[in-house]
mmCIF file of C-alpha atoms in Angstrom:
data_model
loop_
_atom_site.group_PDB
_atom_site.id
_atom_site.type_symbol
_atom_site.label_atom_id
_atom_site.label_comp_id
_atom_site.label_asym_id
_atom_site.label_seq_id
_atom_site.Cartn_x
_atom_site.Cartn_y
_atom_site.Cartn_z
ATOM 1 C CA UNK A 292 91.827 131.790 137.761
ATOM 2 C CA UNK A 293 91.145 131.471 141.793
ATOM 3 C CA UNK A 294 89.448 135.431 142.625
ATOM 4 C CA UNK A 295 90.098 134.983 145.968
ATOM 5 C CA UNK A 296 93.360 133.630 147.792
ATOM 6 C CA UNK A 297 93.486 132.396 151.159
ATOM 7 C CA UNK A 298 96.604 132.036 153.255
ATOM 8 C CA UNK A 299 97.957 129.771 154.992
ATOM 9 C CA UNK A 300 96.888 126.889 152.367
ATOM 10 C CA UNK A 301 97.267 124.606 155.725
ATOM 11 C CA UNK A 302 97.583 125.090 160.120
ATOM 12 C CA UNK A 303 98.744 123.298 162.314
ATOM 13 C CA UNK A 304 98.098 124.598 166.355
ATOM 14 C CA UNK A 305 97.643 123.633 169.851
ATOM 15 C CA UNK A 306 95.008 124.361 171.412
ATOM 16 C CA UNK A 307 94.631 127.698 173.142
ATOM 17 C CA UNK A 308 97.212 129.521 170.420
ATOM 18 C CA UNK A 309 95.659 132.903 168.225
ATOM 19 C CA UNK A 310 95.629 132.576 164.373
ATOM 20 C CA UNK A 311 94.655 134.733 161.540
ATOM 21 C CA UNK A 312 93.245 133.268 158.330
ATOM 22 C CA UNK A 313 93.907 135.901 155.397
ATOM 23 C CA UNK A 314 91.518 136.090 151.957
ATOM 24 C CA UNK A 315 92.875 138.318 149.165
ATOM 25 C CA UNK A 316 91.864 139.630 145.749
ATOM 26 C CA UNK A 317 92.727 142.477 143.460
ATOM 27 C CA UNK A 318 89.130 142.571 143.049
ATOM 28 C CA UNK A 319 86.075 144.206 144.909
ATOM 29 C CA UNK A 320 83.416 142.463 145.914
ATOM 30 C CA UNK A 321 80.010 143.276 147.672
ATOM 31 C CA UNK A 322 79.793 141.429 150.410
ATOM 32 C CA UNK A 323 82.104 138.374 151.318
ATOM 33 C CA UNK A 324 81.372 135.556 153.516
ATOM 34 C CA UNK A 325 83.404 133.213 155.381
ATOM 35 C CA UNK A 326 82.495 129.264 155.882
ATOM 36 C CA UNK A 327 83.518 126.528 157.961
ATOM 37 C CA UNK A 328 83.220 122.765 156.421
ATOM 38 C CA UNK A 329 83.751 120.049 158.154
ATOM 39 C CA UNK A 330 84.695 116.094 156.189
ATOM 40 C CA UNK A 331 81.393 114.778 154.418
ATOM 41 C CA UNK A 332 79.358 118.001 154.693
ATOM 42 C CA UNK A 333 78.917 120.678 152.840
ATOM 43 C CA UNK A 334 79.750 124.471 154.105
ATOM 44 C CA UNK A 335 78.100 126.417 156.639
ATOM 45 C CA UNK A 336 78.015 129.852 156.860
ATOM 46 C CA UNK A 337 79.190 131.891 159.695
ATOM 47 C CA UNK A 338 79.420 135.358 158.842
ATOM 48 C CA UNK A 339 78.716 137.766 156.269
ATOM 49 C CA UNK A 340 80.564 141.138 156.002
ATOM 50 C CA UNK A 341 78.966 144.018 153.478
ATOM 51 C CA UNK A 342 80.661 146.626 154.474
ATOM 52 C CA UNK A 343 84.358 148.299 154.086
ATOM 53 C CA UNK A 344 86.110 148.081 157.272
ATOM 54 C CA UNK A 345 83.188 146.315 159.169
ATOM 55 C CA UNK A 346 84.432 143.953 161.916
ATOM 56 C CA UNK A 347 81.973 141.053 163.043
ATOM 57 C CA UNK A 348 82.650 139.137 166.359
ATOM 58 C CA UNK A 349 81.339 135.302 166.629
ATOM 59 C CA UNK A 350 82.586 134.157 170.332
ATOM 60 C CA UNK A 351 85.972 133.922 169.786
ATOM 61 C CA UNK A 352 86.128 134.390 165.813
ATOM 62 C CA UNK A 353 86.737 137.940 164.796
ATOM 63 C CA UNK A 354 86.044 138.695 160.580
ATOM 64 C CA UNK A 355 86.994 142.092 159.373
ATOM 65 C CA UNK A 356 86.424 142.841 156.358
ATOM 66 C CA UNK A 357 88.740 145.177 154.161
ATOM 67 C CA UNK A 358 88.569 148.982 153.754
ATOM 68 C CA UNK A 359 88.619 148.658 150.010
ATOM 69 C CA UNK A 360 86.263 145.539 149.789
ATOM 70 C CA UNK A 361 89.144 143.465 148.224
ATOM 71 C CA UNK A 362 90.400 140.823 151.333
ATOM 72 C CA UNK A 363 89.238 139.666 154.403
ATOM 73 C CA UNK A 364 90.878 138.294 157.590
ATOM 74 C CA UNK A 365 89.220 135.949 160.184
ATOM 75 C CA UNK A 366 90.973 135.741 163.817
ATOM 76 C CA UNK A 367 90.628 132.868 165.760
ATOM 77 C CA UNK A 368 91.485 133.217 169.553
ATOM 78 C CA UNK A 369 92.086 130.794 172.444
ATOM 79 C CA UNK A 370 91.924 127.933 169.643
ATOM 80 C CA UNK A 371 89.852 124.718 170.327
ATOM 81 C CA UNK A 372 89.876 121.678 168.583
ATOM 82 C CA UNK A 373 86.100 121.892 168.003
ATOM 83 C CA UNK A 374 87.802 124.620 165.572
ATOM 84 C CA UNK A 375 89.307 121.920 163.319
ATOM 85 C CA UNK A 376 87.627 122.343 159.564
ATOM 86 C CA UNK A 377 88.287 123.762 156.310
ATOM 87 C CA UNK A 378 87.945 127.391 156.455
ATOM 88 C CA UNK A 379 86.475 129.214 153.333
ATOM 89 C CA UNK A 380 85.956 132.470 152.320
ATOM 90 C CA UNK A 381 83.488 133.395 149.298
ATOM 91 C CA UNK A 382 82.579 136.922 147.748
ATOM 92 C CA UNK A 383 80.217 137.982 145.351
ATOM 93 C CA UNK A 384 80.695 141.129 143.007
ATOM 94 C CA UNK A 385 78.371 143.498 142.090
ATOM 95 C CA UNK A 386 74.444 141.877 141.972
ATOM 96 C CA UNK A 387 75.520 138.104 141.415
ATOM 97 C CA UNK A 388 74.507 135.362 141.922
ATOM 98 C CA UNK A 389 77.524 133.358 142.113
ATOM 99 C CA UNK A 390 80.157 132.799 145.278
ATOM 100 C CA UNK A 391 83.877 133.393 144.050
ATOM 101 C CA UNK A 392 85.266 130.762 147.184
ATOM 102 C CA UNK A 393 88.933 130.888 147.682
ATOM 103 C CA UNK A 394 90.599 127.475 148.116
ATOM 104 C CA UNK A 395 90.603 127.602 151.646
ATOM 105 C CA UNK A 396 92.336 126.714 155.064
ATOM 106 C CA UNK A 397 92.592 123.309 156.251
ATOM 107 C CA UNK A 398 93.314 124.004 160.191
ATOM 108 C CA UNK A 399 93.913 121.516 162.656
ATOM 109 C CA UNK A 400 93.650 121.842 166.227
ATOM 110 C CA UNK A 401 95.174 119.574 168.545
ATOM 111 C CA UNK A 402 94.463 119.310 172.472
ATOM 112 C CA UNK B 249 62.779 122.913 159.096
ATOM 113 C CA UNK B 250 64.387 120.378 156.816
ATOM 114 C CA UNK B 251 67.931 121.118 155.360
ATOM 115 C CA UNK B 252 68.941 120.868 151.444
ATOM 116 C CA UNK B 253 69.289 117.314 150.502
ATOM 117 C CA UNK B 254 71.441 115.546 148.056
ATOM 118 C CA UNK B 255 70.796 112.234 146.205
ATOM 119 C CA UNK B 256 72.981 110.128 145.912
ATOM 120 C CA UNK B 257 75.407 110.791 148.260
ATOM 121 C CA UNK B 258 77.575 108.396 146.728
ATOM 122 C CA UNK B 259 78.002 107.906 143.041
ATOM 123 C CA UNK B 260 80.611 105.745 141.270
ATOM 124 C CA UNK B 261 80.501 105.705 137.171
ATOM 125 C CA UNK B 262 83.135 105.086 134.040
ATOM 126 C CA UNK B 263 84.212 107.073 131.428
ATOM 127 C CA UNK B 264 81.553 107.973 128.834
ATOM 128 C CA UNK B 265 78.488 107.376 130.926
ATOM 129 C CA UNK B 266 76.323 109.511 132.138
ATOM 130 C CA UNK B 267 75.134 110.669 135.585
ATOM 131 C CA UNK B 268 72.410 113.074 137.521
ATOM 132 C CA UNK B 269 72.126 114.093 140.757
ATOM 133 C CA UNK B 270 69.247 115.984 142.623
ATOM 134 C CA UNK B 271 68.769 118.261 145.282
ATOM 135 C CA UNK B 272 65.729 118.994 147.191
ATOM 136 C CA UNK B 273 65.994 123.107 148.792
ATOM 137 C CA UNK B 274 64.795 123.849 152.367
ATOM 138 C CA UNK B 275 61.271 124.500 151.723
ATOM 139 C CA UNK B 276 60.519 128.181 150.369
ATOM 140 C CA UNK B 277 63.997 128.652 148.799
ATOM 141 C CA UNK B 278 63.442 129.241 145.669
ATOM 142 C CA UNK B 279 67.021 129.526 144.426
ATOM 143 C CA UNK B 280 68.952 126.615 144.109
ATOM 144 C CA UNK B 281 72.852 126.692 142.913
ATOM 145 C CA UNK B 282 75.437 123.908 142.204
ATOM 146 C CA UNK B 283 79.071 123.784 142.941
ATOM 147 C CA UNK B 284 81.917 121.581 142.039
ATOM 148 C CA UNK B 285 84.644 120.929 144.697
ATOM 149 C CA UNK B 286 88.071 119.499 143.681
ATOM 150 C CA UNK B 287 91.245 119.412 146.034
ATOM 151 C CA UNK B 288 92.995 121.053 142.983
ATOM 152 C CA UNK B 289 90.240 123.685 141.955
ATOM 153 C CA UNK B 290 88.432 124.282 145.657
ATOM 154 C CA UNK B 291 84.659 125.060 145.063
ATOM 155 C CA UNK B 292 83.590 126.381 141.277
ATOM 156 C CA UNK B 293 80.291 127.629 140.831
ATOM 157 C CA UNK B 294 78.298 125.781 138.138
ATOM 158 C CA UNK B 295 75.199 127.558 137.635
ATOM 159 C CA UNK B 296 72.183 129.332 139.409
ATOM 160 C CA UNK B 297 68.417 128.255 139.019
ATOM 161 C CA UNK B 298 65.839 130.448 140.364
ATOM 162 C CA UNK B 299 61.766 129.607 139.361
ATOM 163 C CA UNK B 300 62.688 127.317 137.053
ATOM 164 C CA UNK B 301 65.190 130.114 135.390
ATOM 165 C CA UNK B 302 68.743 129.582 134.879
ATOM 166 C CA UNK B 303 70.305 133.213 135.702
ATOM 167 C CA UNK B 304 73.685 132.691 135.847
ATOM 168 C CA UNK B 305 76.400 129.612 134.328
ATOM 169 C CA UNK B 306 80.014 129.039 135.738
ATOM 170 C CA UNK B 307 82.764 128.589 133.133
ATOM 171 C CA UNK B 308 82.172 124.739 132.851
ATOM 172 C CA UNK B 309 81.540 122.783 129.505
ATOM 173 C CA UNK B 310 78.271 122.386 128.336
ATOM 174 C CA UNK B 311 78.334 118.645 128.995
ATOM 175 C CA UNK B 312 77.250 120.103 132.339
ATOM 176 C CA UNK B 313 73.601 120.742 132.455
ATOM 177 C CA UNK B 314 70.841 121.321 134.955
ATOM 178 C CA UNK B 315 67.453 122.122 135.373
ATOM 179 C CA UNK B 316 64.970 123.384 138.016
ATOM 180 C CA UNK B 317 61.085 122.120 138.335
ATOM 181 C CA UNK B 318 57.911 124.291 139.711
ATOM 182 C CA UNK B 319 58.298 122.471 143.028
ATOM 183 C CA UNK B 320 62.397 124.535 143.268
ATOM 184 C CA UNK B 321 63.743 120.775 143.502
ATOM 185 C CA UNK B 322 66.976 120.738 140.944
ATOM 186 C CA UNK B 323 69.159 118.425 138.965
ATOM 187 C CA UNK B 324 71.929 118.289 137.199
ATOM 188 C CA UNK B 325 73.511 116.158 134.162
ATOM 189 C CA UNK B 326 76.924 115.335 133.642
ATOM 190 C CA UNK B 327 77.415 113.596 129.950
ATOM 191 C CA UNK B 328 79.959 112.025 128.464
ATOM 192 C CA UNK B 329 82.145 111.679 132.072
ATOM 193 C CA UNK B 330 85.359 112.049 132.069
ATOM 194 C CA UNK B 331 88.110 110.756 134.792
ATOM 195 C CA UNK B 332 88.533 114.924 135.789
ATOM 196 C CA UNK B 333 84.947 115.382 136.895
ATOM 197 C CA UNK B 334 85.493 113.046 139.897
ATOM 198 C CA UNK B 335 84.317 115.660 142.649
ATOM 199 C CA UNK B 336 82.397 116.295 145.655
ATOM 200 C CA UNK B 337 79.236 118.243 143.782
ATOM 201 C CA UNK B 338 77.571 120.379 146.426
ATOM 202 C CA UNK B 339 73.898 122.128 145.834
ATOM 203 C CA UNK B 340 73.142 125.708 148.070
ATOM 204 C CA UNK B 341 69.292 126.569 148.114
ATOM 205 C CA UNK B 342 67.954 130.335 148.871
ATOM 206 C CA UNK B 343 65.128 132.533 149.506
ATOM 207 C CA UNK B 344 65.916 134.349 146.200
ATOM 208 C CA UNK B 345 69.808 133.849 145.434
ATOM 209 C CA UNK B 346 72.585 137.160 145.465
ATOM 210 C CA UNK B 347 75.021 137.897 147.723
ATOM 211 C CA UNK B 348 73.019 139.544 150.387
ATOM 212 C CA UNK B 349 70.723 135.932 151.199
ATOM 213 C CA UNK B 350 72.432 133.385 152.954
ATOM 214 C CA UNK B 351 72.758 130.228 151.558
ATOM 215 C CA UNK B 352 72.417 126.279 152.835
ATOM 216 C CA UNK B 353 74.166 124.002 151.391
ATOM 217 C CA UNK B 354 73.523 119.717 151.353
ATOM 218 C CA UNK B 355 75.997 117.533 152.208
ATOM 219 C CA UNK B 356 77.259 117.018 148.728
ATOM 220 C CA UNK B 357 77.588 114.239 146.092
ATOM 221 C CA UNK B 358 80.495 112.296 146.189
ATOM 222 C CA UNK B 359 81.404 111.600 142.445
ATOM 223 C CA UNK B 360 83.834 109.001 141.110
ATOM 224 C CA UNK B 361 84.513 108.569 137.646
ATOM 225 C CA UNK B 362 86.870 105.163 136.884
#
């Protein structure tokens, strides 16, 4: 049973469009992180949200984290296809040591 | 600084045998975790090592084992393969493991069972 689901499954954009990536659970977590992995390596982290309602800017990736600690969202704006990867997001609950990853985005970004 | 490594990178075996694969953490993590990535399953946490401790285990059989030595280097064992544990087997190394420490994860072992 997947904790965490992430939607869309796959994207498909041009470069230059917005999207939103969306990672949901009936379940709280305390803290939740979002990867980016890229074929034949492993993931890398690029943010890490702890608190309810906190909203985390990278350049031109927004996270925001949920009010309840249950889902996440990660904006992408002005798309490039440097952005192409498989986008992941990951939560632990309560003192764990374990990441709960969802199954992730594929996204595609084509000049 | 080094990153984590992973070796093999490459790993082809049949059903029945056996197979383990290492990591090597950045230098000072002392936690080291394993994951199991599928295009069906996504990544599953395996288990958590920390000083040679094994604090945590994912809901995997226990022909899946591992093991952590003084130096924080880790392996793990897969017996008895079967064609389902074909899989990209990534390790993640940290200062001490938890949500709250980031962790870096090797490029993976690429795992195919025939």
């Amino acid at each position: 049973t997947q904790l965490l689901e992430q939607s869309p499954q796959f994207l498909s954009i041009q470069e230059g469009e917005n999207l939103t990536v969306y990672c949901n659970s009936s379940s709280v977590f305390s803290s939740l992180q979002w990867y980016r992995q890229e074929p034949g390596e492993g993931p890398v982290l690029l943010v890490t949200v702890v608190t309810g309602g906190e909203v985390k800017k990278l350049k031109r990736l927004t996270f925001q984290f949920g009010d309840a600690r249950k889902d996440s969202s990660l904006h992408i704006t002005a798309a490039q296809p440097g952005d192409t990867g498989l986008y992941l997001c990951a939560g632990v609950q309560g003192s764990g040591y374990a990441l709960n990853f969802g199954k992730g985005t594929s996204l595609l970004v084509t000049p | 600084k080094a990153g984590v490594t992973q070796t093999p990178r490459y790993l082809i075996k049949t059903r029945g045998q056996q197979v383990t694969l290492s990591c090597s953490p950045i230098s000072g993590h002392r936690s080291v975790s394993w994951y199991q990535q599928t295009p069906g399953q996504g990544l599953q946490f395996l288990f958590e090592y920390f000083s040679e401790t094994q604090r945590n285990k994912g809901n995997f059989p226990g022909r899946f084992s591992g093991r952590q030595f003084s130096n924080s280097r880790s392996e793990m064992n897969v017996s008895t393969l079967e064609l389902g544990d074909s899989a990209l087997y990534l390790c993640a190394s940290s200062f001490s493991g938890g949500g709250s420490d980031t962790q870096y994860f090797g490029p993976g072992t690429r795992l195919t069972v025939l």
